[in-house]
XYZ file of N, CA, C and O in Angstrom:
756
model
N 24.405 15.395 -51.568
C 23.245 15.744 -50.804
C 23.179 14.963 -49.494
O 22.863 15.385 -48.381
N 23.580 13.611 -49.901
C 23.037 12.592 -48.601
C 24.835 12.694 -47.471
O 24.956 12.062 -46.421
N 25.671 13.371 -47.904
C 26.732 13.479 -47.670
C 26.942 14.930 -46.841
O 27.528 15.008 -45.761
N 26.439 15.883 -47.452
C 26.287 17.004 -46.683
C 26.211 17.375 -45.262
O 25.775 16.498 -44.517
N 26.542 18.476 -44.748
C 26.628 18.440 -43.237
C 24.959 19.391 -42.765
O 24.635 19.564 -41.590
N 24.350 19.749 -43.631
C 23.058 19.635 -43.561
C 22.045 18.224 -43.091
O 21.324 18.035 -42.112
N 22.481 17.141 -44.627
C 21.614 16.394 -44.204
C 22.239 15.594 -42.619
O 21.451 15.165 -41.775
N 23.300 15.540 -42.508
C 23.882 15.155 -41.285
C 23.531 15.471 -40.028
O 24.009 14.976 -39.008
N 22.301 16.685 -40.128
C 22.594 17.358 -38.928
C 20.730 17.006 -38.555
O 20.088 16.559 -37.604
N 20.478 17.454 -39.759
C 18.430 16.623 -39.830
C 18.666 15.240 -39.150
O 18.399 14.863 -38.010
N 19.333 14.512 -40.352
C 19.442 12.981 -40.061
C 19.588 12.817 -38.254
O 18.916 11.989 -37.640
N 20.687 13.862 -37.500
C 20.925 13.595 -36.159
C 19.888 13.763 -35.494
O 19.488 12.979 -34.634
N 19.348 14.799 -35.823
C 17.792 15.168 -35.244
C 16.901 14.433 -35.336
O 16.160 14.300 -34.362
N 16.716 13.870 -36.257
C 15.233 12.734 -36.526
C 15.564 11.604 -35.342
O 14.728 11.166 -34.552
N 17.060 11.209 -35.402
C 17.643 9.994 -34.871
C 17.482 10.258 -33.245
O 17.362 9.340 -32.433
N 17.505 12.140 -32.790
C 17.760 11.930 -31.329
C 15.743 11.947 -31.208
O 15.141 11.476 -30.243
N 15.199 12.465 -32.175
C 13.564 12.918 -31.748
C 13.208 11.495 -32.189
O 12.236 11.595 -32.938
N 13.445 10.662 -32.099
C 12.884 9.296 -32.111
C 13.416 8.197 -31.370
O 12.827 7.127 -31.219
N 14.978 8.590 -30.735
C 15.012 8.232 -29.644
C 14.506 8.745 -28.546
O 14.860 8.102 -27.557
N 13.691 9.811 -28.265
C 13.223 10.236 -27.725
C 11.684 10.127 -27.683
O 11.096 10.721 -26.779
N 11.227 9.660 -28.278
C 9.687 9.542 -28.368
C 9.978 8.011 -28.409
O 8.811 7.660 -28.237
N 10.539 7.055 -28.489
C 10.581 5.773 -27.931
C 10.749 5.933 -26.542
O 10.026 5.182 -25.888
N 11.710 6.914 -25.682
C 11.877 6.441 -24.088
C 10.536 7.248 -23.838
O 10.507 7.182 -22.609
N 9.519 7.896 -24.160
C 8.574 8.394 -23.439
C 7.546 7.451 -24.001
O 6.366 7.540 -23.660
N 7.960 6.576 -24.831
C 6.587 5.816 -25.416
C 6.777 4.660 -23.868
O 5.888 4.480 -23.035
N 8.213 4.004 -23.845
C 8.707 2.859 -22.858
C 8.501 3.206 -21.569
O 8.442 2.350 -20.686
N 8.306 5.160 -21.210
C 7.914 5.431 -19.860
C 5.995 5.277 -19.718
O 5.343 4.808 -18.785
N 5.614 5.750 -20.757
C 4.386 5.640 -20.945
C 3.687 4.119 -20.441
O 2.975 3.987 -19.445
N 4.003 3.251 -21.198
C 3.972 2.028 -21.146
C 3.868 1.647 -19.466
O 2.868 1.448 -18.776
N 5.769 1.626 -18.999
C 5.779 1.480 -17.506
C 4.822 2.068 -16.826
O 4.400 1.249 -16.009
N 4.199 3.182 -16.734
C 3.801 3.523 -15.783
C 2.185 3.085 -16.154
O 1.353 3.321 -15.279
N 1.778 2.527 -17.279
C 0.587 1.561 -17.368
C 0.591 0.220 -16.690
O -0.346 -0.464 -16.278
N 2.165 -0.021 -16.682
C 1.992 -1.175 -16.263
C 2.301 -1.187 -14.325
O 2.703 -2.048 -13.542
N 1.974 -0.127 -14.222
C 2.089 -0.628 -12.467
C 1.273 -1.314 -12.208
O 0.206 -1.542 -12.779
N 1.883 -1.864 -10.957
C 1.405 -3.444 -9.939
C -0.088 -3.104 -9.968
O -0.481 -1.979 -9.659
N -0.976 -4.162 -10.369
C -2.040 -4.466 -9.727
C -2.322 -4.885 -8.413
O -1.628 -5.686 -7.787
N -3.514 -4.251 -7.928
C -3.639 -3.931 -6.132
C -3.423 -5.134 -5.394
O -2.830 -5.226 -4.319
N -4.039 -6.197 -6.165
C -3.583 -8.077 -5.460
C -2.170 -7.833 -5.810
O -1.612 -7.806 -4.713
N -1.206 -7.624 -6.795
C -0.291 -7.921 -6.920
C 0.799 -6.869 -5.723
O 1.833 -7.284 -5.200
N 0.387 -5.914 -5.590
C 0.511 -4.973 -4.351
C 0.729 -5.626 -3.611
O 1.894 -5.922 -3.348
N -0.817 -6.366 -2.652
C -0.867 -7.148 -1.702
C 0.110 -8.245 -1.265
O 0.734 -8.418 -0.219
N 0.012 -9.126 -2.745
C 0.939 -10.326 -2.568
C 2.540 -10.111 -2.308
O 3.287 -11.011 -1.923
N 2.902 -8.889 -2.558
C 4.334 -8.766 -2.744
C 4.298 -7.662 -0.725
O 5.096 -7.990 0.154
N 3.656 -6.953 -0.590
C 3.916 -6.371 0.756
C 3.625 -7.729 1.700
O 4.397 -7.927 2.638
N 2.595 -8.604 1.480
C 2.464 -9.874 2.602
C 3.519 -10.224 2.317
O 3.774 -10.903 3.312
N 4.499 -10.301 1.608
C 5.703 -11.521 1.249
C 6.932 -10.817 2.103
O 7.723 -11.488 2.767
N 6.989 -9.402 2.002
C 7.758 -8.630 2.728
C 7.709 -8.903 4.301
O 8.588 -9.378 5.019
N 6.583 -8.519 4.586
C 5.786 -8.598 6.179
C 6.600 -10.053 6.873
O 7.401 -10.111 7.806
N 6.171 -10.884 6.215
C 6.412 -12.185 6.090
C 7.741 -12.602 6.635
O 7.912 -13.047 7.770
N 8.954 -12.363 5.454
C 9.967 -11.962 5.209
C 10.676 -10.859 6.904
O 11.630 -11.198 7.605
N 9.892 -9.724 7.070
C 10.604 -9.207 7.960
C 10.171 -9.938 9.365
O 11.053 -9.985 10.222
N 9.069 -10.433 9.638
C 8.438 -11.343 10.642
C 9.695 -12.172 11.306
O 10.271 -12.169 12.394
N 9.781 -12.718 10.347
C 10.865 -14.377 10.512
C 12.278 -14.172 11.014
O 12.956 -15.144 11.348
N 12.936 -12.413 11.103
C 14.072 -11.935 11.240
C 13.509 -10.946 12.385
O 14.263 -9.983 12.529
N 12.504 -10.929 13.149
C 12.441 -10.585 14.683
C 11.741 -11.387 15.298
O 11.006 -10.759 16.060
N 11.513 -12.958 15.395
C 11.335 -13.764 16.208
C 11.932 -14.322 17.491
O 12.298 -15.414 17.927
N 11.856 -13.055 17.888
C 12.685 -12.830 19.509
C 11.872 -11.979 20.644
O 11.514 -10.809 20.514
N 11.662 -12.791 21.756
C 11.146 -11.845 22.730
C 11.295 -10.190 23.001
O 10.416 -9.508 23.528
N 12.968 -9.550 22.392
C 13.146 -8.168 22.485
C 12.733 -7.555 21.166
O 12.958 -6.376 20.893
N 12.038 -8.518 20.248
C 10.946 -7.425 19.050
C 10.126 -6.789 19.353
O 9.694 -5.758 18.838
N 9.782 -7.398 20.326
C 8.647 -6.590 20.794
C 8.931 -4.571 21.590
O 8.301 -3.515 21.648
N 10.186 -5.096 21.995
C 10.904 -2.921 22.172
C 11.958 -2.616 21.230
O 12.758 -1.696 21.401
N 11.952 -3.595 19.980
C 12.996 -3.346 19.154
C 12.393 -1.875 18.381
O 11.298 -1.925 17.820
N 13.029 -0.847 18.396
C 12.794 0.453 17.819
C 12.586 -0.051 16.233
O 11.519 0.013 15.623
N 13.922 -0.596 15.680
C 14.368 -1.130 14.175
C 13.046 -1.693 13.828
O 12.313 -1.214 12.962
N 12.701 -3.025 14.745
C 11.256 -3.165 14.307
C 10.585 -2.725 13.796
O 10.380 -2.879 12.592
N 9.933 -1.931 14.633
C 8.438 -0.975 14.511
C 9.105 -0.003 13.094
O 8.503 0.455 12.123
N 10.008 0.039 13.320
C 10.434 1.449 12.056
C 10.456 0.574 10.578
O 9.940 0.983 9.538
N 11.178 -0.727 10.740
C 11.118 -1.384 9.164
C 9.372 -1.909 8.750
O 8.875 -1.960 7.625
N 8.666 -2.276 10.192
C 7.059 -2.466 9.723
C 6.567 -1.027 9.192
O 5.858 -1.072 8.187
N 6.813 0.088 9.664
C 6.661 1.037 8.755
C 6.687 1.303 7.774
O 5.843 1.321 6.878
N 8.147 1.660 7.866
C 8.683 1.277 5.965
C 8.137 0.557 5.021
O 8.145 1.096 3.915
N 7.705 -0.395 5.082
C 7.236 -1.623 4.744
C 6.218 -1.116 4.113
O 6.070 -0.838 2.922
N 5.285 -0.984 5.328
C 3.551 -0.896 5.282
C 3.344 1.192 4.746
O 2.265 1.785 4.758
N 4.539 1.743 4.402
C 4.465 2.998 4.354
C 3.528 3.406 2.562
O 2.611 4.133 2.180
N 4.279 2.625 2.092
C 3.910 2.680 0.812
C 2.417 2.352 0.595
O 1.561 2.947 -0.059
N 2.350 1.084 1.434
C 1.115 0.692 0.858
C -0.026 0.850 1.753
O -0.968 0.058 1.720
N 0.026 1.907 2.604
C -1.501 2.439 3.495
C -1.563 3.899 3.369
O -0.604 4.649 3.550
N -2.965 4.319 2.989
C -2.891 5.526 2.895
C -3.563 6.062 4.307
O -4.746 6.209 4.616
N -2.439 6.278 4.983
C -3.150 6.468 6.112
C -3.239 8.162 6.350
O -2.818 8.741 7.352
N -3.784 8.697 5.371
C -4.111 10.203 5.723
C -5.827 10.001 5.112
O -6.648 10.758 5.629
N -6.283 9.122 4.167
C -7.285 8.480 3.530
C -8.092 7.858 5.308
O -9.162 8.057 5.883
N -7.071 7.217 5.544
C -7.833 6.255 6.341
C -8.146 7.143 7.619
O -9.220 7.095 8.219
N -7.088 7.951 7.958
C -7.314 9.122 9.055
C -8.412 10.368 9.082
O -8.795 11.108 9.988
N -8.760 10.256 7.601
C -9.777 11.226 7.460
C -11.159 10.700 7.470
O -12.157 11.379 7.710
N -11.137 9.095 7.117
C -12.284 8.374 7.420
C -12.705 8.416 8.609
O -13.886 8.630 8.882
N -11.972 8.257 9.297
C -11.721 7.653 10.702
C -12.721 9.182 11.136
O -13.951 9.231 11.145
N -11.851 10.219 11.437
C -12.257 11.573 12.117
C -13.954 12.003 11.363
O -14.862 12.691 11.830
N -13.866 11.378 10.258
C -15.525 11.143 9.553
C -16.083 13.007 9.435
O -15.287 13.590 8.698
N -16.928 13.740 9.840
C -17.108 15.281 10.291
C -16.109 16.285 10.804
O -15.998 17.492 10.592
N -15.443 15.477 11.510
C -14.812 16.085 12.147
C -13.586 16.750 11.777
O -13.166 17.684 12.461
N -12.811 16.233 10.463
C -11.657 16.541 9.934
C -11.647 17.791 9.175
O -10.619 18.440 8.984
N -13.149 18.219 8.618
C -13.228 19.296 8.119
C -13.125 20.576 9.214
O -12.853 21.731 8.889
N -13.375 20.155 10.445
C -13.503 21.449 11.922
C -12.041 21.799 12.105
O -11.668 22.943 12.365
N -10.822 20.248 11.883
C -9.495 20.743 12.261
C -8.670 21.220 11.778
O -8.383 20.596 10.756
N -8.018 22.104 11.946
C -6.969 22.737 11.193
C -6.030 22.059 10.829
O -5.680 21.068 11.469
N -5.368 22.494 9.617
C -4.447 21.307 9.429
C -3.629 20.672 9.973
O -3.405 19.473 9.810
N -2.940 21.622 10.883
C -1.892 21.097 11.941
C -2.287 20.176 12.497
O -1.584 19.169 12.585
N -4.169 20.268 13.324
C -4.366 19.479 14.168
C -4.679 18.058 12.856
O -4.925 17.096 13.583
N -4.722 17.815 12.135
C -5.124 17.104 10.836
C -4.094 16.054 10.392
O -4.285 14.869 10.115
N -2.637 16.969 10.390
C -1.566 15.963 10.425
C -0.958 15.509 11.518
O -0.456 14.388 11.428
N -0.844 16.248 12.825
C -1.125 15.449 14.191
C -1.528 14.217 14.110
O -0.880 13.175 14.207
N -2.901 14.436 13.883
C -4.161 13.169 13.908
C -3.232 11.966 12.814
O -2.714 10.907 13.166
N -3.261 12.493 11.627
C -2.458 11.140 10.965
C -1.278 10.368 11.361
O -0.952 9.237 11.001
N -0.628 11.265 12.255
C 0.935 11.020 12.504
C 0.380 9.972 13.579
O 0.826 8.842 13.379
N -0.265 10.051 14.393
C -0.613 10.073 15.888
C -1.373 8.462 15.576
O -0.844 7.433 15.995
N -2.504 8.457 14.888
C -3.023 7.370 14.236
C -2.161 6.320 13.664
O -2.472 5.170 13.974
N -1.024 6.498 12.802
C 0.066 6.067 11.382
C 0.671 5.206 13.196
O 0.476 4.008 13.397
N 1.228 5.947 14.050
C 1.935 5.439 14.912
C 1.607 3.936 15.957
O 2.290 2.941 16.201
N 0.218 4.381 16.387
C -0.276 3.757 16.950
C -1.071 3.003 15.958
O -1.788 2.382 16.742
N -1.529 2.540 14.524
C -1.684 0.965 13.820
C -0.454 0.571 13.652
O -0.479 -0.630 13.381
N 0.994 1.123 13.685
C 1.663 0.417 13.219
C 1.963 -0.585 14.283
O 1.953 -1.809 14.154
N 2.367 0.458 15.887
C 2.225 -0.537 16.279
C 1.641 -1.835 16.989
O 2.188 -2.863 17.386
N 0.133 -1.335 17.000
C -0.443 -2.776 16.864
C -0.739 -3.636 16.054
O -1.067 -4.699 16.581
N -0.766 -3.607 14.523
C -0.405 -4.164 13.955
C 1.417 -5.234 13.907
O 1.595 -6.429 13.672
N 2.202 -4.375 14.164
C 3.740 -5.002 14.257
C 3.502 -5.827 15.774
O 4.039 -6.934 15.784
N 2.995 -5.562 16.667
C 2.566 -6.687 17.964
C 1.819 -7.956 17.199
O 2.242 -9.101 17.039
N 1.006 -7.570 16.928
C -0.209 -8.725 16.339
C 0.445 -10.042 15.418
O 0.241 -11.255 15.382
N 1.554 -8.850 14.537
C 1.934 -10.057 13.429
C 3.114 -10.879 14.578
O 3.066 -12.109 14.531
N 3.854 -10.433 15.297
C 4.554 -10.987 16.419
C 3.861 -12.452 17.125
O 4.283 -13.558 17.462
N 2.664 -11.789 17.119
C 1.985 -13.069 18.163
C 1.001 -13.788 16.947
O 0.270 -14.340 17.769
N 0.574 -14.096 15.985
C -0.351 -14.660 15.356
C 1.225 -15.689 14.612
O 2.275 -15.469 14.008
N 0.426 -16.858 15.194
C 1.228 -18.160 13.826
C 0.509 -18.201 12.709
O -0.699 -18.419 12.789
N 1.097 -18.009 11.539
C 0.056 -18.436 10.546
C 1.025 -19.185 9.744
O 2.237 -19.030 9.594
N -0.108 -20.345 9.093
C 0.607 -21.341 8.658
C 0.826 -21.027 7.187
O 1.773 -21.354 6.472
N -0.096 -20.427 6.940
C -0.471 -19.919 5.208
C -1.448 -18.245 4.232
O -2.628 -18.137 3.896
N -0.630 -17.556 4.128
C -1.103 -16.287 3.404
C -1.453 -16.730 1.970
O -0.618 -17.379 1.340
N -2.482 -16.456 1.492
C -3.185 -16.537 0.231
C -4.131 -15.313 -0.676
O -5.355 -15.202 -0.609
N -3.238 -14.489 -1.488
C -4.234 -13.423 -2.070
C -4.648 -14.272 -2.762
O -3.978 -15.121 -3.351
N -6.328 -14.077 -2.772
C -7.245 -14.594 -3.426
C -7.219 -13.425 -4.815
O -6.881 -12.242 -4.845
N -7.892 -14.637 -6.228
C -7.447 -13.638 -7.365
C -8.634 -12.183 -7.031
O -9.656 -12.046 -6.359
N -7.666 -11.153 -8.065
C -8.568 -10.263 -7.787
C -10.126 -10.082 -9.170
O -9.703 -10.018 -10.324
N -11.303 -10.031 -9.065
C -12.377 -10.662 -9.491
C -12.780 -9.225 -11.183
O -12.070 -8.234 -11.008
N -13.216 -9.157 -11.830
C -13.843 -8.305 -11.861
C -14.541 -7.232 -11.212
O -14.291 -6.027 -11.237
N -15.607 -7.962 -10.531
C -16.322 -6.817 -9.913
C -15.598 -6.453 -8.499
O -16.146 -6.199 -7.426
N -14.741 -6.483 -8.687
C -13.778 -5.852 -6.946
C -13.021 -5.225 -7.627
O -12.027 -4.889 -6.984
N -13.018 -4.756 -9.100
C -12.050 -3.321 -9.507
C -13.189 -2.452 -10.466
O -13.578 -2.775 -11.588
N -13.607 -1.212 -9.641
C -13.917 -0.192 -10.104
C -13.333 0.890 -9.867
O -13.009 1.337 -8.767
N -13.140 1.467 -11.182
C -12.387 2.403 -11.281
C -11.239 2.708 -10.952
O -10.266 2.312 -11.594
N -11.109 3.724 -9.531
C -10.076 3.837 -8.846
C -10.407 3.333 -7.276
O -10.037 3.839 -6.217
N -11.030 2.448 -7.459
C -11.034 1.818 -6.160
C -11.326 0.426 -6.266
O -12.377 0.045 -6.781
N -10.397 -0.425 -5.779
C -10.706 -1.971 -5.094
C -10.813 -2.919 -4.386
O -10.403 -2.535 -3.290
N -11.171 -4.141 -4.300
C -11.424 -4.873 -3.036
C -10.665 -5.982 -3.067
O -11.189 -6.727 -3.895
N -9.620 -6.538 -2.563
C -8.621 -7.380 -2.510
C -8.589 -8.409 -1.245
O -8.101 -8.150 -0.145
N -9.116 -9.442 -1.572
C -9.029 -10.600 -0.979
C -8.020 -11.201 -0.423
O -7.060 -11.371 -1.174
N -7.874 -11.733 1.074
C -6.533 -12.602 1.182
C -7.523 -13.294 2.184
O -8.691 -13.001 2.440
N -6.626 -14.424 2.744
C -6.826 -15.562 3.382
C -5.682 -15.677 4.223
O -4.630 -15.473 3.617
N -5.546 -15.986 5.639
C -4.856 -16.147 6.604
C -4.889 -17.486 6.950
O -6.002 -17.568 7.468
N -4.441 -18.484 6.997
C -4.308 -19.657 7.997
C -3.455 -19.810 9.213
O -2.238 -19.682 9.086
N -3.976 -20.071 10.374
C -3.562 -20.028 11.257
C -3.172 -21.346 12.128
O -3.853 -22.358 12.295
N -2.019 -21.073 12.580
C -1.469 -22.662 13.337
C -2.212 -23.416 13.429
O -1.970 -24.550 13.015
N -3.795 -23.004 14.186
C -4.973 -24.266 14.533
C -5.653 -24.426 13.470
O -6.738 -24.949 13.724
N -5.438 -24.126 12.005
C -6.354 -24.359 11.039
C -7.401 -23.505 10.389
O -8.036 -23.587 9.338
N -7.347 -22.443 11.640
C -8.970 -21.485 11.011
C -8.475 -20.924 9.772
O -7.435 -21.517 9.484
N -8.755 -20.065 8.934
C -9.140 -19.697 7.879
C -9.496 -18.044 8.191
O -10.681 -17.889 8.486
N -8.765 -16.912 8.180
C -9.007 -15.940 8.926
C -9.029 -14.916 7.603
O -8.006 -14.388 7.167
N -10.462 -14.709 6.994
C -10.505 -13.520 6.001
C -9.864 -12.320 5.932
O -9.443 -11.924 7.019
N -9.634 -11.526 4.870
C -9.139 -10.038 5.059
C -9.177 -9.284 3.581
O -8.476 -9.621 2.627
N -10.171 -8.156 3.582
C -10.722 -7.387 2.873
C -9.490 -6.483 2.516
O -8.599 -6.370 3.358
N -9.398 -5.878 1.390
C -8.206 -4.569 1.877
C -8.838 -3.498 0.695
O -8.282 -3.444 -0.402
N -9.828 -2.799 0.940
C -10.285 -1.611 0.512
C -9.001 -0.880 -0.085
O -8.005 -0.496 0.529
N -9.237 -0.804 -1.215
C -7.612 -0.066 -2.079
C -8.395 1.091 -2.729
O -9.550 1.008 -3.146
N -7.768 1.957 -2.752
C -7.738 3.112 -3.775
C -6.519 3.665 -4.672
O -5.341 3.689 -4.315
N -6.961 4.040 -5.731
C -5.747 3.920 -6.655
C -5.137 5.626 -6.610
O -5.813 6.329 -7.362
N -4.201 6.274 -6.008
C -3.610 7.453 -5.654
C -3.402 8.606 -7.152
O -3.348 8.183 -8.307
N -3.339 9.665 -6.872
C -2.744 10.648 -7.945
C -1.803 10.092 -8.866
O -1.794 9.925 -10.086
N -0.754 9.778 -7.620
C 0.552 9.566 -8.871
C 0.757 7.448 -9.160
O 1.847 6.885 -9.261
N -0.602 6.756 -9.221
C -1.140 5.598 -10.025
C -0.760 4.961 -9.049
O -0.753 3.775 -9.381
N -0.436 5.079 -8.022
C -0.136 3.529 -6.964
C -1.519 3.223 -6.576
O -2.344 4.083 -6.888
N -2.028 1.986 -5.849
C -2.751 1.442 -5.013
C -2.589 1.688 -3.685
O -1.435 1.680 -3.256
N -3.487 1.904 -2.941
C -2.824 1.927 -1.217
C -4.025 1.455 -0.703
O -5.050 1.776 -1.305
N -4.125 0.615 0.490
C -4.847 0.583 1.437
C -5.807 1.564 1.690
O -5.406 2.699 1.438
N -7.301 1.458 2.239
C -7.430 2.819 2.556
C -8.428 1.970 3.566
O -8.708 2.656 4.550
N -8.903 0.952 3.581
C -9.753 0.106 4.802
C -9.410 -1.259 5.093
O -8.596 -1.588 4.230
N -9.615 -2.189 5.851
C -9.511 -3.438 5.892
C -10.336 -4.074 6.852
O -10.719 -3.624 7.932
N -10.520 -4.962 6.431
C -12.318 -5.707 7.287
C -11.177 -7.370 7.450
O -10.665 -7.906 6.467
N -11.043 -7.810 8.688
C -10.629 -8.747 9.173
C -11.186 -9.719 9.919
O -10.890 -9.649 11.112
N -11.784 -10.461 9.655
C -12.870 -11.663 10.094
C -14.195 -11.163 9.990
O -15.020 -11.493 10.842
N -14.506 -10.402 9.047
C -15.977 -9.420 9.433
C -15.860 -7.848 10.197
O -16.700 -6.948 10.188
N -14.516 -7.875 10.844
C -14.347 -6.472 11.518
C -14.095 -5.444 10.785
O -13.031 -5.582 10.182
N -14.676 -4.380 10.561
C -14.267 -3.363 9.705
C -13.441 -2.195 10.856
O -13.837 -1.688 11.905
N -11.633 -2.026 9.793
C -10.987 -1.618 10.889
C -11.390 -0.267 11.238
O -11.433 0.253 12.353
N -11.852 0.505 9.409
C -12.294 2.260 9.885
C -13.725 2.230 10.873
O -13.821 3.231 11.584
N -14.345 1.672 10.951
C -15.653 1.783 11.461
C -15.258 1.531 13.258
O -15.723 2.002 14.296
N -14.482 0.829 13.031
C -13.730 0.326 14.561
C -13.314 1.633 15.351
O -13.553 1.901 16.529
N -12.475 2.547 14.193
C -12.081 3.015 15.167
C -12.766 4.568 15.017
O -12.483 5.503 15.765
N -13.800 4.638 13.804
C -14.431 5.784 14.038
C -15.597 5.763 15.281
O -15.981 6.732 15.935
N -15.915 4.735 15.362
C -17.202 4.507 16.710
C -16.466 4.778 17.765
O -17.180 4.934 18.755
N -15.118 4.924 18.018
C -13.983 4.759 19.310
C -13.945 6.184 20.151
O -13.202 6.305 21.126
């Protein structure tokens, strides 16, 4: 019985349908365990950081490679079609889509690169995600703390409004920098 090419063939089956409901139990799992939004944070500042220190040259500033790896970088973790639709506030519902992804492309281009200028010219002596709290994770949205120190000592806050996406990532979707809130900045603009 236990010899048979019957039970041989069950037995294979049980063996592949339970290797198989282990790799969807181990995918299950992984995809519970994606990065928490500080842990997001801490690992893209470390990048930023990281790519900073390898264009500390007066021609970073028209280096194409530049601006394109701060992209890359910061691509993942800003939702800047979120933040583009904040931004346009009424108005995004009047534009057609074309004019809609224009607007994001057009927007995506111009933070990156003032942002990739800014990190160029700011010394900072010390990046610090502050932990992330209870009440700064609801639901699918959170509030993520960091701390900037700067060559002269100040202490330069930074909010990072996260929302947690369809397919479970975290992204950016606001950021308030010494008190400045950046969507409000540039929806009043």
């Amino acid at each position: 019985m236990f010899g048979s090419p019957r039970f041989q063939f069950v037995r294979s089956l049980l063996v592949t349908l339970l290797m198989a409901c282990a790799t969807l139990a181990h995918a299950v799992v992984a995809e519970e365990a994606a990065p928490a939004p500080d842990e997001i944070v801490r690992v893209v500042a470390h990048d930023i950081l990281e790519l900073i220190q390898g264009y500390q040259t007066e021609d970073a500033r028209e280096s194409a490679s530049y601006y394109d790896s701060v992209d890359a970088t910061m691509s993942e973790f800003i939702d800047y079609r979120a933040i583009a639709r904040a931004v346009m506030a009424r108005y995004w519902a009047d534009a057609s889509s074309e004019q809609q992804e224009r607007f994001v492309t057009v927007f995506r281009e111009g933070l990156v690169r003032t942002y990739a200028r800014a990190l160029l010219e700011f010394e900072q002596e010390e990046v610090a995600v502050l932990p992330l709290l209870p009440e700064h994770l609801r639901g699918n949205r959170a509030l993520v703390r960091m701390e900037i120190t700067g060559g002269n000592g100040r202490v330069y806050p930074l909010q990072y409004s996260m929302g947690l996406g369809d397919d479970g990532v975290w992204r950016v979707r606001n950021v308030i920098v010494d008190g400045g809130n950046l969507g409000l900045t540039y929806r009043n603009q």
